[in-house]
Coordinates of C-alpha atoms in Angstrom, one line a residue:
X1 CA -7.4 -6.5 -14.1
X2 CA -6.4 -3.0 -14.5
X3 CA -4.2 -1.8 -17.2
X4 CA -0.8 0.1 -16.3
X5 CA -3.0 3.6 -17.4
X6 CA -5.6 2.5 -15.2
X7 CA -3.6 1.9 -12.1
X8 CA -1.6 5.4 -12.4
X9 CA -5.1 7.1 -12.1
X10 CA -6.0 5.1 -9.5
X11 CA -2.7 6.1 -7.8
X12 CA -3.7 9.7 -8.5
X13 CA -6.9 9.4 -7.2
X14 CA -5.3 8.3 -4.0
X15 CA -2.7 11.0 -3.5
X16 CA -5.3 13.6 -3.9
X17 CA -5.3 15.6 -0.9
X18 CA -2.7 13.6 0.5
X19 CA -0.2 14.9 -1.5
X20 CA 1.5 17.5 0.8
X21 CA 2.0 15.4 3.4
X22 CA 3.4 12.7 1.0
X23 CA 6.1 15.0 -0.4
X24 CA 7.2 16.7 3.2
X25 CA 7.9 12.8 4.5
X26 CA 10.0 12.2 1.3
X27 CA 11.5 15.5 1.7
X28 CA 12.3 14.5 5.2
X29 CA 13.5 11.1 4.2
X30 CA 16.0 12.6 1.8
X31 CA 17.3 15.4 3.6
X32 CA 18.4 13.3 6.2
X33 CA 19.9 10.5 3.9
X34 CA 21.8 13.7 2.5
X35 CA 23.0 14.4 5.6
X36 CA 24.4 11.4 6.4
X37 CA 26.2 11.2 3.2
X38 CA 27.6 14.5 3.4
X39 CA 28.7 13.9 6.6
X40 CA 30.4 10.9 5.4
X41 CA 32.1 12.1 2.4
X42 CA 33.6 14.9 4.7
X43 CA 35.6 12.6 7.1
X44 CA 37.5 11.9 3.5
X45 CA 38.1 8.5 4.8
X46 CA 37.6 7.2 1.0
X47 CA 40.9 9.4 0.4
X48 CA 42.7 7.6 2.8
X49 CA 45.5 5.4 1.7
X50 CA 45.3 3.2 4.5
X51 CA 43.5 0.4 3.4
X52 CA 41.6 -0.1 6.8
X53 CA 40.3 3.5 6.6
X54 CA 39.0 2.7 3.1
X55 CA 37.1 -0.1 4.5
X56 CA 35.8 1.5 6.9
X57 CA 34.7 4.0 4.9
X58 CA 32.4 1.5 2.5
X59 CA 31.3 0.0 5.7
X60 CA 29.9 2.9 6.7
X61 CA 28.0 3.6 3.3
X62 CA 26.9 0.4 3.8
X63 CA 24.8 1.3 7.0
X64 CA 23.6 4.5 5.5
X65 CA 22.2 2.6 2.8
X66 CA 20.2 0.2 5.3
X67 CA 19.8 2.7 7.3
X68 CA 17.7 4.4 4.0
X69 CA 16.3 1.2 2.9
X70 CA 14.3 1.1 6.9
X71 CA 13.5 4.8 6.7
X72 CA 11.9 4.6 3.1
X73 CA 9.9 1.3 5.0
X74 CA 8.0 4.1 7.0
X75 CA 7.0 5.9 3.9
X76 CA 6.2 3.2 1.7
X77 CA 3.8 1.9 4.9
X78 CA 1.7 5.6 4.6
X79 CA 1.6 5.3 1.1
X80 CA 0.4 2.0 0.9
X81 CA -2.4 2.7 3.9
X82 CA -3.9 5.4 1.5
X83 CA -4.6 2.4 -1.1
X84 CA -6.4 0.4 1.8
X85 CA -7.9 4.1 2.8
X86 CA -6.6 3.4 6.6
X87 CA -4.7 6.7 6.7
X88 CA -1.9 6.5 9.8
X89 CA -1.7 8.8 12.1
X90 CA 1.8 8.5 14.0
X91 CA 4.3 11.0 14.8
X92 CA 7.2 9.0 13.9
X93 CA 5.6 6.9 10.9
X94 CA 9.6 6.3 9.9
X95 CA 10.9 4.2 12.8
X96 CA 7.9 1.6 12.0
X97 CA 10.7 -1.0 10.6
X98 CA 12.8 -0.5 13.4
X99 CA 10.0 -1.7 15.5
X100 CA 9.3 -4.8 13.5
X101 CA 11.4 -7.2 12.8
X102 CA 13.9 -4.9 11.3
X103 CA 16.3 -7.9 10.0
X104 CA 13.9 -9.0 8.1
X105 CA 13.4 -5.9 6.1
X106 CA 17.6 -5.6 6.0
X107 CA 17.7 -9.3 4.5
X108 CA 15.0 -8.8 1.6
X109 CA 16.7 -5.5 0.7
X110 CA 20.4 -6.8 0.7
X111 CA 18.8 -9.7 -1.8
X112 CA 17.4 -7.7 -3.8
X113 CA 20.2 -4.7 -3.6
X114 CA 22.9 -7.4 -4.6
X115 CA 20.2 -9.3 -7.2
X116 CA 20.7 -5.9 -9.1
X117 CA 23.7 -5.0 -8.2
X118 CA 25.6 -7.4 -9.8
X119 CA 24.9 -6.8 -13.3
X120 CA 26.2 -3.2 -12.8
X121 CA 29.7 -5.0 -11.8
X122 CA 31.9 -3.8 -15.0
X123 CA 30.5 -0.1 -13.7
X124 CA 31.4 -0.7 -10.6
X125 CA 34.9 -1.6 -11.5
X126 CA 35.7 1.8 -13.5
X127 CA 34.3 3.7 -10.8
X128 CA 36.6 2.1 -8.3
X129 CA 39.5 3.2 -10.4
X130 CA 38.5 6.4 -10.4
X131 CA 40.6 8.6 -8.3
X132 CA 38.7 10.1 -5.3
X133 CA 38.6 13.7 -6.4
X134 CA 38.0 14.6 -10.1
X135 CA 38.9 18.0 -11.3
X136 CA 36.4 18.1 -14.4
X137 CA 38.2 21.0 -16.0
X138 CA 41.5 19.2 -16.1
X139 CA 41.1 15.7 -16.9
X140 CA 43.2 13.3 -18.1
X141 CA 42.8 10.8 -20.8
X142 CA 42.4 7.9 -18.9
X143 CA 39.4 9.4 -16.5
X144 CA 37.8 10.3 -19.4
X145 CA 37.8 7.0 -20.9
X146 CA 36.8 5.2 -17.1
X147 CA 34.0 7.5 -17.1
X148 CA 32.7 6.8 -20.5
X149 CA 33.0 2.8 -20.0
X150 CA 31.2 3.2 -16.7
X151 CA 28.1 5.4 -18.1
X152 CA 28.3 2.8 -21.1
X153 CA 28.1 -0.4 -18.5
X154 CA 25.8 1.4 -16.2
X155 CA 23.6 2.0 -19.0
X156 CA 23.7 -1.4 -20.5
X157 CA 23.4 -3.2 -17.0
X158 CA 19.8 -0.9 -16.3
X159 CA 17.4 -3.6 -19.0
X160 CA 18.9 -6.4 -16.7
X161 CA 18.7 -5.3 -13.3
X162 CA 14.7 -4.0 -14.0
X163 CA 14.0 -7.4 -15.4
X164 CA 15.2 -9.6 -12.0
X165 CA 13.6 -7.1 -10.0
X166 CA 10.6 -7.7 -10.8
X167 CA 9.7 -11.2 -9.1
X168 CA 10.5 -9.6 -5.8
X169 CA 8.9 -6.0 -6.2
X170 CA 6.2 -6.8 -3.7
X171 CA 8.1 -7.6 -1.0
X172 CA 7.8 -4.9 1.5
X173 CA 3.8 -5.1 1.0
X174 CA 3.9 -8.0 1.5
X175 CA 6.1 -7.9 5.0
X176 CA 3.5 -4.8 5.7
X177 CA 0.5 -6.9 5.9
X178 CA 2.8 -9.5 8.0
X179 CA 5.0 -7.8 9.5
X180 CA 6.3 -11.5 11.3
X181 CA 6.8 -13.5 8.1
X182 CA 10.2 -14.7 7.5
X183 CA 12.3 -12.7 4.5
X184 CA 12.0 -15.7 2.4
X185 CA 8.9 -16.2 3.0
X186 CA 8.3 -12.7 1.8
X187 CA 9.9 -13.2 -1.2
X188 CA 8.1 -16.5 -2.5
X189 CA 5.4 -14.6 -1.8
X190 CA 6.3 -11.9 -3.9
X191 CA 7.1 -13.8 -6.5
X192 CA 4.1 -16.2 -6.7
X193 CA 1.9 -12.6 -6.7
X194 CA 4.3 -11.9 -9.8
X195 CA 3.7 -14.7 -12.0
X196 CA 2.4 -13.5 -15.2
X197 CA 2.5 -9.7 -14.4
X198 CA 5.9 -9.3 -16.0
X199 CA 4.8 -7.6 -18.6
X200 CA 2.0 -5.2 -17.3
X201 CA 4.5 -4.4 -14.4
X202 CA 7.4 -3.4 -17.0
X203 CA 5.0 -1.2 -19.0
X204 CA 3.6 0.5 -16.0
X205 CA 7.0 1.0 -14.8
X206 CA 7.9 2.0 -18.6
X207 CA 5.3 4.6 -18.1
X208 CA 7.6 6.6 -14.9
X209 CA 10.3 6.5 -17.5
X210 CA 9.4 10.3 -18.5
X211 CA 8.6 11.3 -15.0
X212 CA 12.4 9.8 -14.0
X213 CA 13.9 11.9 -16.9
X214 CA 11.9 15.3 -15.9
X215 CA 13.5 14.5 -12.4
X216 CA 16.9 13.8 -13.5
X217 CA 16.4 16.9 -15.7
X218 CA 14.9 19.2 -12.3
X219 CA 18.5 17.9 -10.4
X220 CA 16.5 15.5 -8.5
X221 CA 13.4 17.5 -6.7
X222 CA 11.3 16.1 -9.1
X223 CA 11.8 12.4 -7.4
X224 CA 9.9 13.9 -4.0
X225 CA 7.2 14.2 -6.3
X226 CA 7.8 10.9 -8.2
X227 CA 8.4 8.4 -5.1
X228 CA 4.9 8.7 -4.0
X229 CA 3.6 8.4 -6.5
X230 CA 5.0 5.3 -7.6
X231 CA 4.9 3.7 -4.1
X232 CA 1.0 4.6 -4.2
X233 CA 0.5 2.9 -7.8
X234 CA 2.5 -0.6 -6.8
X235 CA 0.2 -0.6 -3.3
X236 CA -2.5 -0.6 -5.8
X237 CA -1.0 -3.4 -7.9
X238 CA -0.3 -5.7 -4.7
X239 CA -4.2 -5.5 -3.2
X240 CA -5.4 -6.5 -6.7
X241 CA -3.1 -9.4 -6.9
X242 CA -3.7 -10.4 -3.4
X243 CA -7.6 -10.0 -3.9
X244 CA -8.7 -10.1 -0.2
X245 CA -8.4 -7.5 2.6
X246 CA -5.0 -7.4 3.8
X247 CA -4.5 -7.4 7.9
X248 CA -4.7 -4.3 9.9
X249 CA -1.3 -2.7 9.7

């Protein structure tokens, strides 16, 4: 079984020559997630103080954020055909979800969105207090101390939410190579493969730690970069577990 070192260079190896094509669909994945949000954030329908309109307003991140979660299913399936060496050739490799059983993607992602999600709850809180707008060079006591608490929770909340992840990380590999099994399913699945790997799967994913802080530290381009990367080394993790030839995707 290879060791977390092992499978990066193996994920490496893969993106080697298939790198530029890699980074222009993450590129194109994020640009138009950006998009969306800025399109959102400029109807200022969070600013409302209609209560409807605020609803409406998380609603609507809501769908961007599935909306994401299917797009990034598109890239994740190239990525994870250059581990099986069964390169795609499609012009629109990110509607692929949308084609299959999309619901069943949306299910496994909300589980394991809200799995997470809820230990960053206490973060969640402060930022809902916050007011909409923040003017950074005039702030008041109180928004200084909601933002502190909520970097503090957010902070604490990351050792948990990685931890519960990590029965389920396989899932969309595993709906790739069956696109027609049922979201639980999927995740039993996922979690059978994961027995025992808890460790070698935190220290491999101990080892992006450095990557993630360049790319926080590059204002995010260093994530186009990072995402394939990553995608490509859990592809390689999930054929070794399964140890047979998955299906034609």
């Amino acid at each position: 079984m290879m060791k977390p070192k092992e499978i990066r260079r193996q994920a490496r190896m893969t993106l080697q020559g298939n790198y530029f094509f890699a980074v222009n669909l993450t590129i194109s994945l994020t640009i138009f997630t950006l998009a969306l949000t800025i399109v959102l954030q400029s109807t200022s329908l969070g600013e409302s103080p209609l209560p409807l309109n605020q609803a409406l307003f998380w609603i609507l991140n809501l769908i961007v954020m599935l909306l994401n979660s299917l797009l990034t299913i598109g890239l994740i399936r190239y990525l994870y055909s250059l581990c099986r060496k069964k390169s795609i050739v499609q012009p629109w490799p990110f509607l692929y979800a949308f084609r299959n059983q999309p619901d069943t993607f949306i299910l496994t992602y909300l589980f394991r969105y809200a799995v997470s999600l809820v230990w960053f709850a206490p973060a969640l809180y402060c930022y809902l207090k916050l007011p909409f707008s923040i003017d950074i060079t005039n702030m008041s006591a109180e928004v200084v101390q909601l933002l502190t608490h909520m970097a503090a929770y957010a902070v604490l909340a990351c050792i948990p939410a990685v931890l519960v992840s990590i029965p389920w990380c396989l899932t969309e590999f595993v709906l790739l190579d069956d696109p027609y099994c049922s979201a639980k399913d999927a995740l039993q699945t996922s979690r059978r493969l994961m027995q025992g790997q808890y460790f070698r799967i935190l220290r491999l994913w101990l080892g992006f730690l450095p990557l993630c802080l360049l790319g926080i530290g590059s204002m995010g381009i260093g994530f186009l970069w990072i995402r394939p990367y990553f995608y490509v080394s859990m592809g390689h993790v999930y054929l070794e577990l399964r140890r047979d030839e998955p299906e034609v995707l």
